[in-house]
Amino acid sequence: MSETLQALVVEDSPTMRQLIVFALSRIKQLKVVEADDGVDALKKLSGQRFDILITDINMPMLDGLKLVSMVRKDEVHQDIPIVIITTEGAQEDRQRALSLGANAYITKPIQAPQVISKVKELLKLS
Amino acid sequence: MSDANKKPEDDHEDFLKLFRRGLAFTEELLKENERLRYRLAGYEAKSAEPESTATVDLVEKTVAELKDRINELEAEKAGLLRSYTEAESSNVDFKSRYAEIEEEHNNLANLYIASFQLHSTLVFPEIVRVVAEIVINFVGVQRFAIYLHDAAGARLEAVFAEGQEVSAAAPIVLGDGAVGAAVQARDTFLDEDASSDPRAVIPLVAGEHLVGAIVINELLVQKEAFSRVDHELFHLLSAHAATALLSGLLRHAAGEGAEGEVMNLTTARSLLQN
């Protein structure tokens, strides 16, 4: 696949966001757009089409759970693969996100190979 | 000549002719029989006699050549197996080396991001938040506290905590116990025993000044032990978090907008000349 794919990373922590963006920069076919929180993510989703969404759950303004729910109702992005970032202890949030339509989850502390592998799997990249 | 005119001498002549033809045919059969018997005897004799020396030599030579060829092929096969084993071993080495480089790359990226974020702001609360994020997300810590040095009281008190109340984090008295002694000596204290509390204490030192310490009480449930990059992160936090926190406090002391006042080229040049 040679076409450029668009990824949206939604994370309020600049440190975590930079870590995820760094990991995704290793996937050559991917162009990454960053959003500070759920509201910022919705604005960016309304402006362009994305191929994958990676989002934290705990965020101010609009959290990851609400974002997943709204994206699944959006005509343009209802089929987009969604990866959520959770902590190992937050099993309820994780189950809730998966039941709302998230496709996969990554637990903190995040390791770059884990992020790369999950995103490649969902985008069916070699 | 009609039968009525046939004489007895004529019958006799016919008979003799027939007899001679029969005799000739019989002789011919006997000759053929003899010839065939002779050929058969020849074949029998030939099959009964032992193989000639030349034939035996040829067979032995061929067998020897085949044995040599088998030995050559066996040697070639052993060589190929050896090469295959060596290639396989090299492949394992390359894979292992690749994994090491990949891990090193990720570790360096983590250190770069941590360092970048620590120095991305001069606002004290934001610096504390960045330090906390590094401890939580990079190291994988469940419960910890950030302490600052109260120079007047020769002790450190918690100013931020995660997984516990700030008030629950007991002060560290310099020189008191293993933790107090490690902080006073500016040495990182580590305890690999999962049941220990604290698991780690990282003194934050800017130049000669003890700025504070990070006390790690409990790791995330999925994290069993500190990794090599954790030690590197502790080393980085010890110096960079200290200078970042001190810069934040100095900037606050200098007042909002102090950057504009201190950004004086004349002062900078005079400092460089000294």
CSV table of C-alpha atoms in Angstrom, one decimal:
chain,number,residue,atom,x,y,z
A,1,MET,CA,0.0,0.0,0.0
A,2,SER,CA,1.7,3.2,-1.1
A,3,GLU,CA,-1.1,5.8,-0.4
A,4,THR,CA,-0.7,8.1,2.6
A,5,LEU,CA,-2.9,7.2,5.6
A,6,GLN,CA,-4.1,9.7,8.1
A,7,ALA,CA,-3.9,9.1,11.9
A,8,LEU,CA,-5.5,11.2,14.6
A,9,VAL,CA,-3.8,11.1,18.0
A,10,VAL,CA,-6.0,12.5,20.8
A,11,GLU,CA,-4.1,13.0,24.1
A,12,ASP,CA,-4.2,15.9,26.5
A,13,SER,CA,-0.7,15.1,27.9
A,14,PRO,CA,2.0,16.6,25.6
A,15,THR,CA,4.5,14.1,26.9
A,16,MET,CA,2.3,11.1,26.0
A,17,ARG,CA,1.2,12.6,22.7
A,18,GLN,CA,4.8,13.1,21.7
A,19,LEU,CA,5.6,9.6,22.7
A,20,ILE,CA,2.7,8.2,20.5
A,21,VAL,CA,3.5,10.5,17.6
A,22,PHE,CA,7.2,9.4,17.8
A,23,ALA,CA,6.1,5.8,17.6
A,24,LEU,CA,3.7,6.4,14.7
A,25,SER,CA,6.4,8.3,12.8
A,26,ARG,CA,8.1,4.9,12.3
A,27,ILE,CA,5.2,3.9,10.0
A,28,LYS,CA,6.1,5.5,6.7
A,29,GLN,CA,2.7,5.4,5.1
A,30,LEU,CA,1.2,7.3,8.1
A,31,LYS,CA,0.7,11.1,8.5
A,32,VAL,CA,-0.2,12.0,12.0
A,33,VAL,CA,-2.4,14.8,13.2
A,34,GLU,CA,-2.6,15.7,16.9
A,35,ALA,CA,-5.5,16.8,19.0
A,36,ASP,CA,-5.4,18.1,22.6
A,37,ASP,CA,-8.7,16.6,23.7
A,38,GLY,CA,-12.1,15.2,22.5
A,39,VAL,CA,-13.4,18.6,21.4
A,40,ASP,CA,-10.3,19.4,19.4
A,41,ALA,CA,-10.5,15.9,17.9
A,42,LEU,CA,-14.1,16.4,16.8
A,43,LYS,CA,-13.1,19.6,15.0
A,44,LYS,CA,-10.4,17.9,13.2
A,45,LEU,CA,-12.6,14.9,12.3
A,46,SER,CA,-15.2,17.2,10.8
A,47,GLY,CA,-12.5,18.8,8.6
A,48,GLN,CA,-10.9,15.8,7.0
A,49,ARG,CA,-11.1,12.1,6.7
A,50,PHE,CA,-8.9,9.9,8.9
A,51,ASP,CA,-7.9,6.2,8.6
A,52,ILE,CA,-7.3,5.5,12.3
A,53,LEU,CA,-8.0,7.2,15.6
A,54,ILE,CA,-5.8,6.7,18.7
A,55,THR,CA,-7.3,8.3,21.9
A,56,ASP,CA,-6.7,8.5,25.6
A,57,ILE,CA,-9.7,8.0,27.8
A,58,ASN,CA,-9.2,10.5,30.6
A,59,MET,CA,-9.3,14.0,29.1
A,60,PRO,CA,-10.8,17.3,29.9
A,61,MET,CA,-13.7,18.8,27.9
A,62,LEU,CA,-14.8,15.6,26.1
A,63,ASP,CA,-13.3,12.3,27.3
A,64,GLY,CA,-12.3,9.3,25.2
A,65,LEU,CA,-15.4,7.3,25.9
A,66,LYS,CA,-17.7,10.1,24.6
A,67,LEU,CA,-15.5,10.6,21.6
A,68,VAL,CA,-15.6,6.9,20.7
A,69,SER,CA,-19.4,7.0,20.9
A,70,MET,CA,-19.7,10.1,18.8
A,71,VAL,CA,-17.3,8.9,16.1
A,72,ARG,CA,-19.3,5.6,15.7
A,73,LYS,CA,-22.4,7.7,15.0
A,74,ASP,CA,-20.5,9.9,12.4
A,75,GLU,CA,-21.3,8.9,8.8
A,76,VAL,CA,-17.8,9.6,7.5
A,77,HIS,CA,-15.8,7.9,10.3
A,78,GLN,CA,-18.2,5.3,11.7
A,79,ASP,CA,-16.0,2.4,10.4
A,80,ILE,CA,-12.6,4.0,11.4
A,81,PRO,CA,-10.4,1.7,13.5
A,82,ILE,CA,-10.1,3.1,17.1
A,83,VAL,CA,-7.4,2.4,19.6
A,84,ILE,CA,-7.8,3.5,23.1
A,85,ILE,CA,-5.0,4.2,25.6
A,86,THR,CA,-5.7,2.9,29.1
A,87,THR,CA,-4.1,2.0,32.3
A,88,GLU,CA,-4.0,-1.7,33.4
A,89,GLY,CA,-6.2,-1.0,36.4
A,90,ALA,CA,-8.9,0.8,34.4
A,91,GLN,CA,-10.7,-2.4,33.2
A,92,GLU,CA,-14.2,-0.9,33.4
A,93,ASP,CA,-13.2,2.0,31.1
A,94,ARG,CA,-11.6,-0.4,28.7
A,95,GLN,CA,-14.6,-2.6,28.6
A,96,ARG,CA,-16.9,0.4,28.2
A,97,ALA,CA,-14.8,1.8,25.3
A,98,LEU,CA,-14.7,-1.6,23.6
A,99,SER,CA,-18.5,-2.0,23.9
A,100,LEU,CA,-18.9,1.5,22.5
A,101,GLY,CA,-17.0,0.5,19.4
A,102,ALA,CA,-13.3,0.8,20.0
A,103,ASN,CA,-11.3,-1.9,18.2
A,104,ALA,CA,-8.3,-2.3,20.4
A,105,TYR,CA,-6.5,-0.9,23.4
A,106,ILE,CA,-3.0,-0.2,24.6
A,107,THR,CA,-2.0,-0.1,28.2
A,108,LYS,CA,0.3,2.4,29.9
A,109,PRO,CA,3.3,2.6,30.2
A,110,ILE,CA,3.3,2.8,26.4
A,111,GLN,CA,6.0,1.1,24.4
A,112,ALA,CA,6.6,2.2,20.8
A,113,PRO,CA,6.7,-1.3,19.3
A,114,GLN,CA,3.3,-2.0,20.9
A,115,VAL,CA,1.8,1.1,19.3
A,116,ILE,CA,3.3,0.4,15.9
A,117,SER,CA,2.2,-3.3,16.0
A,118,LYS,CA,-1.4,-2.5,16.9
A,119,VAL,CA,-1.8,0.3,14.3
A,120,LYS,CA,-0.2,-1.8,11.6
A,121,GLU,CA,-2.5,-4.7,12.4
A,122,LEU,CA,-5.6,-2.5,12.3
A,123,LEU,CA,-4.6,-0.8,9.0
A,124,LYS,CA,-3.5,-4.1,7.6
A,125,LEU,CA,0.0,-2.8,6.8
A,126,SER,CA,2.9,-5.2,6.4
B,1,MET,CA,1.4,-88.1,-72.9
B,2,SER,CA,-1.8,-89.8,-71.9
B,3,ASP,CA,-2.0,-92.4,-69.1
B,4,ALA,CA,-2.8,-95.0,-71.6
B,5,ASN,CA,0.4,-94.4,-73.5
B,6,LYS,CA,2.5,-94.2,-70.2
B,7,LYS,CA,5.2,-96.8,-69.8
B,8,PRO,CA,6.4,-98.5,-66.5
B,9,GLU,CA,9.8,-96.9,-67.0
B,10,ASP,CA,8.3,-93.5,-66.8
B,11,ASP,CA,6.8,-94.1,-63.3
B,12,HIS,CA,10.1,-95.2,-62.1
B,13,GLU,CA,11.7,-92.1,-63.3
B,14,ASP,CA,9.1,-89.9,-61.5
B,15,PHE,CA,9.6,-91.7,-58.3
B,16,LEU,CA,13.4,-91.2,-58.5
B,17,LYS,CA,12.9,-87.5,-59.1
B,18,LEU,CA,10.6,-87.3,-56.0
B,19,PHE,CA,13.0,-89.3,-54.0
B,20,ARG,CA,16.0,-87.1,-54.9
B,21,ARG,CA,14.1,-83.9,-54.0
B,22,GLY,CA,13.1,-85.5,-50.6
B,23,LEU,CA,16.8,-86.5,-50.1
B,24,ALA,CA,18.0,-82.9,-50.8
B,25,PHE,CA,15.4,-81.4,-48.5
B,26,THR,CA,16.4,-83.9,-45.7
B,27,GLU,CA,20.0,-83.0,-46.2
B,28,GLU,CA,19.2,-79.4,-46.0
B,29,LEU,CA,17.3,-79.9,-42.8
B,30,LEU,CA,20.1,-81.8,-41.2
B,31,LYS,CA,22.6,-79.1,-42.1
B,32,GLU,CA,20.4,-76.4,-40.6
B,33,ASN,CA,19.9,-78.5,-37.5
B,34,GLU,CA,23.7,-79.0,-37.2
B,35,ARG,CA,24.2,-75.2,-37.7
B,36,LEU,CA,21.7,-74.4,-34.9
B,37,ARG,CA,23.2,-77.0,-32.6
B,38,TYR,CA,26.6,-75.4,-33.2
B,39,ARG,CA,25.3,-71.9,-32.3
B,40,LEU,CA,23.6,-73.2,-29.2
B,41,ALA,CA,26.7,-74.9,-28.0
B,42,GLY,CA,28.5,-71.7,-28.6
B,43,TYR,CA,26.1,-69.7,-26.5
B,44,GLU,CA,26.2,-72.2,-23.8
B,45,ALA,CA,29.9,-72.2,-23.7
B,46,LYS,CA,30.0,-68.5,-23.7
B,47,SER,CA,27.6,-68.1,-20.8
B,48,ALA,CA,29.4,-70.8,-18.8
B,49,GLU,CA,32.9,-69.3,-19.1
B,50,PRO,CA,34.0,-66.6,-16.3
B,51,GLU,CA,33.9,-62.9,-17.2
B,52,SER,CA,37.0,-61.5,-18.8
B,53,THR,CA,39.6,-59.6,-16.8
B,54,ALA,CA,38.8,-56.4,-18.8
B,55,THR,CA,35.1,-56.6,-17.9
B,56,VAL,CA,35.9,-57.1,-14.2
B,57,ASP,CA,38.3,-54.1,-14.3
B,58,LEU,CA,35.7,-52.0,-15.9
B,59,VAL,CA,33.1,-52.9,-13.2
B,60,GLU,CA,35.5,-52.3,-10.4
B,61,LYS,CA,36.6,-48.9,-11.8
B,62,THR,CA,33.0,-47.8,-12.2
B,63,VAL,CA,32.2,-48.9,-8.6
B,64,ALA,CA,35.2,-47.0,-7.3
B,65,GLU,CA,34.2,-43.9,-9.3
B,66,LEU,CA,30.7,-44.1,-7.9
B,67,LYS,CA,32.1,-44.5,-4.3
B,68,ASP,CA,34.3,-41.4,-4.9
B,69,ARG,CA,31.3,-39.5,-6.1
B,70,ILE,CA,29.2,-40.5,-3.1
B,71,ASN,CA,32.0,-39.4,-0.8
B,72,GLU,CA,32.2,-36.1,-2.7
B,73,LEU,CA,28.5,-35.6,-2.4
B,74,GLU,CA,28.5,-36.5,1.3
B,75,ALA,CA,31.3,-34.0,1.9
B,76,GLU,CA,29.4,-31.4,-0.1
B,77,LYS,CA,26.2,-32.1,1.9
B,78,ALA,CA,28.2,-31.8,5.2
B,79,GLY,CA,29.6,-28.5,3.9
B,80,LEU,CA,26.1,-27.2,3.0
B,81,LEU,CA,24.7,-28.2,6.4
B,82,ARG,CA,27.6,-26.4,8.1
B,83,SER,CA,27.0,-23.3,6.0
B,84,TYR,CA,23.3,-23.5,6.8
B,85,THR,CA,23.9,-23.8,10.5
B,86,GLU,CA,26.3,-20.9,10.4
B,87,ALA,CA,23.8,-18.8,8.4
B,88,GLU,CA,21.1,-19.7,10.8
B,89,SER,CA,23.3,-18.8,13.7
B,90,SER,CA,24.2,-15.5,12.1
B,91,ASN,CA,20.5,-14.9,11.4
B,92,VAL,CA,19.7,-15.3,15.1
B,93,ASP,CA,22.6,-13.0,16.0
B,94,PHE,CA,21.2,-10.4,13.5
B,95,LYS,CA,17.7,-10.7,14.9
B,96,SER,CA,19.0,-10.3,18.4
B,97,ARG,CA,21.1,-7.4,17.5
B,98,TYR,CA,18.2,-5.8,15.6
B,99,ALA,CA,16.0,-6.2,18.7
B,100,GLU,CA,18.7,-4.6,20.8
B,101,ILE,CA,19.1,-1.6,18.5
B,102,GLU,CA,15.3,-1.3,18.3
B,103,GLU,CA,15.1,-1.2,22.1
B,104,GLU,CA,18.0,1.2,22.3
B,105,HIS,CA,16.3,3.4,19.8
B,106,ASN,CA,13.1,3.5,21.7
B,107,ASN,CA,14.9,4.1,25.0
B,108,LEU,CA,16.8,7.1,23.4
B,109,ALA,CA,13.5,8.4,22.1
B,110,ASN,CA,11.9,8.2,25.6
B,111,LEU,CA,14.9,10.0,27.1
B,112,TYR,CA,14.7,12.7,24.3
B,113,ILE,CA,11.0,13.2,24.8
B,114,ALA,CA,11.4,13.4,28.6
B,115,SER,CA,14.2,15.9,28.3
B,116,PHE,CA,12.4,17.9,25.7
B,117,GLN,CA,9.2,18.1,27.8
B,118,LEU,CA,11.1,19.0,31.0
B,119,HIS,CA,12.5,22.1,29.4
B,120,SER,CA,9.5,23.0,27.3
B,121,THR,CA,8.1,25.4,30.0
B,122,LEU,CA,9.2,27.7,32.8
B,123,VAL,CA,5.8,27.6,34.6
B,124,PHE,CA,6.3,25.7,37.8
B,125,PRO,CA,3.0,23.8,38.0
B,126,GLU,CA,3.5,22.7,34.4
B,127,ILE,CA,7.0,21.5,35.2
B,128,VAL,CA,5.7,19.4,38.1
B,129,ARG,CA,3.0,18.0,35.8
B,130,VAL,CA,5.7,17.0,33.2
B,131,VAL,CA,7.8,15.3,35.9
B,132,ALA,CA,4.7,13.4,37.1
B,133,GLU,CA,3.8,12.3,33.5
B,134,ILE,CA,7.3,11.0,33.0
B,135,VAL,CA,7.2,9.1,36.2
B,136,ILE,CA,3.7,7.7,35.5
B,137,ASN,CA,3.9,7.0,31.8
B,138,PHE,CA,7.6,6.3,31.1
B,139,VAL,CA,8.6,4.5,34.2
B,140,GLY,CA,5.1,3.0,35.0
B,141,VAL,CA,4.5,4.1,38.5
B,142,GLN,CA,1.3,3.8,40.5
B,143,ARG,CA,2.1,5.7,43.6
B,144,PHE,CA,4.8,8.3,44.2
B,145,ALA,CA,5.5,11.8,45.5
B,146,ILE,CA,7.6,14.8,44.4
B,147,TYR,CA,9.5,16.4,47.3
B,148,LEU,CA,11.2,19.8,47.5
B,149,HIS,CA,14.1,20.6,49.8
B,150,ASP,CA,13.3,23.0,52.6
B,151,ALA,CA,16.7,24.4,53.0
B,152,ALA,CA,15.9,26.1,56.3
B,153,GLY,CA,14.7,22.8,57.9
B,154,ALA,CA,17.2,20.4,56.4
B,155,ARG,CA,14.4,18.2,55.2
B,156,LEU,CA,12.3,17.5,52.2
B,157,GLU,CA,8.6,17.7,52.0
B,158,ALA,CA,6.1,16.4,49.4
B,159,VAL,CA,4.5,19.1,47.1
B,160,PHE,CA,2.8,16.7,44.7
B,161,ALA,CA,1.6,13.1,45.0
B,162,GLU,CA,-0.1,10.5,42.7
B,163,GLY,CA,-1.9,7.5,44.1
B,164,GLN,CA,-2.0,9.0,47.6
B,165,GLU,CA,-2.6,12.3,49.4
B,166,VAL,CA,0.3,14.7,49.5
B,167,SER,CA,-0.1,14.8,53.3
B,168,ALA,CA,0.3,11.0,53.4
B,169,ALA,CA,3.9,11.3,52.0
B,170,ALA,CA,6.1,11.5,55.1
B,171,PRO,CA,8.9,14.1,55.1
B,172,ILE,CA,12.4,13.0,54.4
B,173,VAL,CA,14.9,14.1,57.0
B,174,LEU,CA,18.4,14.4,55.6
B,175,GLY,CA,20.7,11.7,56.9
B,176,ASP,CA,17.8,9.9,58.6
B,177,GLY,CA,17.6,6.2,57.7
B,178,ALA,CA,18.6,4.7,54.3
B,179,VAL,CA,16.5,7.1,52.3
B,180,GLY,CA,17.6,10.2,54.2
B,181,ALA,CA,21.2,9.1,53.9
B,182,ALA,CA,20.9,8.5,50.2
B,183,VAL,CA,19.3,11.9,49.5
B,184,GLN,CA,21.9,13.7,51.7
B,185,ALA,CA,24.7,11.9,49.7
B,186,ARG,CA,22.9,12.7,46.4
B,187,ASP,CA,22.7,9.0,45.6
B,188,THR,CA,19.8,7.2,44.0
B,189,PHE,CA,18.2,4.7,46.3
B,190,LEU,CA,16.7,1.6,44.7
B,191,ASP,CA,15.1,-1.5,46.2
B,192,GLU,CA,14.3,-4.3,43.8
B,193,ASP,CA,12.1,-6.1,46.3
B,194,ALA,CA,8.5,-5.6,45.0
B,195,SER,CA,7.1,-5.5,48.6
B,196,SER,CA,9.4,-2.7,49.7
B,197,ASP,CA,8.2,0.9,50.2
B,198,PRO,CA,9.7,3.0,48.9
B,199,ARG,CA,11.0,1.2,45.8
B,200,ALA,CA,13.2,4.2,44.7
B,201,VAL,CA,14.3,7.6,45.8
B,202,ILE,CA,15.8,9.9,43.2
B,203,PRO,CA,17.5,13.0,44.6
B,204,LEU,CA,17.0,16.1,42.3
B,205,VAL,CA,20.3,18.0,42.1
B,206,ALA,CA,21.1,21.1,40.1
B,207,GLY,CA,24.8,21.7,40.3
B,208,GLU,CA,25.6,21.6,44.0
B,209,HIS,CA,22.1,22.4,45.1
B,210,LEU,CA,19.7,19.7,46.4
B,211,VAL,CA,16.4,20.8,44.9
B,212,GLY,CA,14.2,17.9,46.0
B,213,ALA,CA,13.6,14.2,45.4
B,214,ILE,CA,11.1,11.8,43.7
B,215,VAL,CA,10.0,9.0,45.9
B,216,ILE,CA,8.5,6.0,44.1
B,217,ASN,CA,6.4,3.9,46.4
B,218,GLU,CA,4.6,1.5,44.1
B,219,LEU,CA,4.9,0.4,40.4
B,220,LEU,CA,2.0,-0.3,38.1
B,221,VAL,CA,0.6,-3.8,38.6
B,222,GLN,CA,1.9,-5.0,35.2
B,223,LYS,CA,5.4,-3.7,35.9
B,224,GLU,CA,7.5,-6.2,38.0
B,225,ALA,CA,10.9,-4.5,38.1
B,226,PHE,CA,12.8,-1.5,37.0
B,227,SER,CA,14.3,-1.7,33.5
B,228,ARG,CA,17.6,-0.4,32.2
B,229,VAL,CA,15.9,2.6,30.6
B,230,ASP,CA,14.3,3.4,34.0
B,231,HIS,CA,17.8,3.8,35.5
B,232,GLU,CA,18.6,6.1,32.6
B,233,LEU,CA,15.4,8.1,33.2
B,234,PHE,CA,16.3,8.4,36.9
B,235,HIS,CA,19.7,9.7,35.9
B,236,LEU,CA,18.0,12.2,33.5
B,237,LEU,CA,15.4,13.3,36.1
B,238,SER,CA,18.0,13.7,38.8
B,239,ALA,CA,19.6,16.5,36.8
B,240,HIS,CA,17.1,17.8,34.3
B,241,ALA,CA,14.0,17.8,36.6
B,242,ALA,CA,16.1,19.6,39.2
B,243,THR,CA,17.1,22.4,36.9
B,244,ALA,CA,13.6,22.6,35.4
B,245,LEU,CA,12.0,22.9,38.9
B,246,LEU,CA,14.6,25.4,40.0
B,247,SER,CA,14.1,27.4,36.8
B,248,GLY,CA,10.3,27.4,37.4
B,249,LEU,CA,10.7,28.6,41.0
B,250,LEU,CA,13.3,31.3,40.0
B,251,ARG,CA,11.0,32.5,37.2
B,252,HIS,CA,8.1,32.7,39.6
B,253,ALA,CA,10.3,34.7,42.1
B,254,ALA,CA,11.4,37.0,39.3
B,255,GLY,CA,7.7,37.6,38.5
B,256,GLU,CA,5.5,37.2,35.4
B,257,GLY,CA,7.1,38.5,32.2
B,258,ALA,CA,10.6,38.4,33.8
B,259,GLU,CA,11.9,36.7,30.6
B,260,GLY,CA,11.5,40.0,28.8
B,261,GLU,CA,13.5,41.9,31.4
B,262,VAL,CA,16.3,39.3,31.6
B,263,MET,CA,16.7,38.9,27.9
B,264,ASN,CA,19.3,41.6,27.8
B,265,LEU,CA,22.1,41.2,25.2
B,266,THR,CA,24.5,43.5,27.0
B,267,THR,CA,24.2,41.5,30.2
B,268,ALA,CA,24.6,38.2,28.3
B,269,ARG,CA,27.7,39.5,26.5
B,270,SER,CA,29.2,40.8,29.7
B,271,LEU,CA,28.6,37.4,31.4
B,272,LEU,CA,30.4,35.7,28.5
B,273,GLN,CA,33.4,38.0,28.7
B,274,ASN,CA,33.7,37.3,32.4
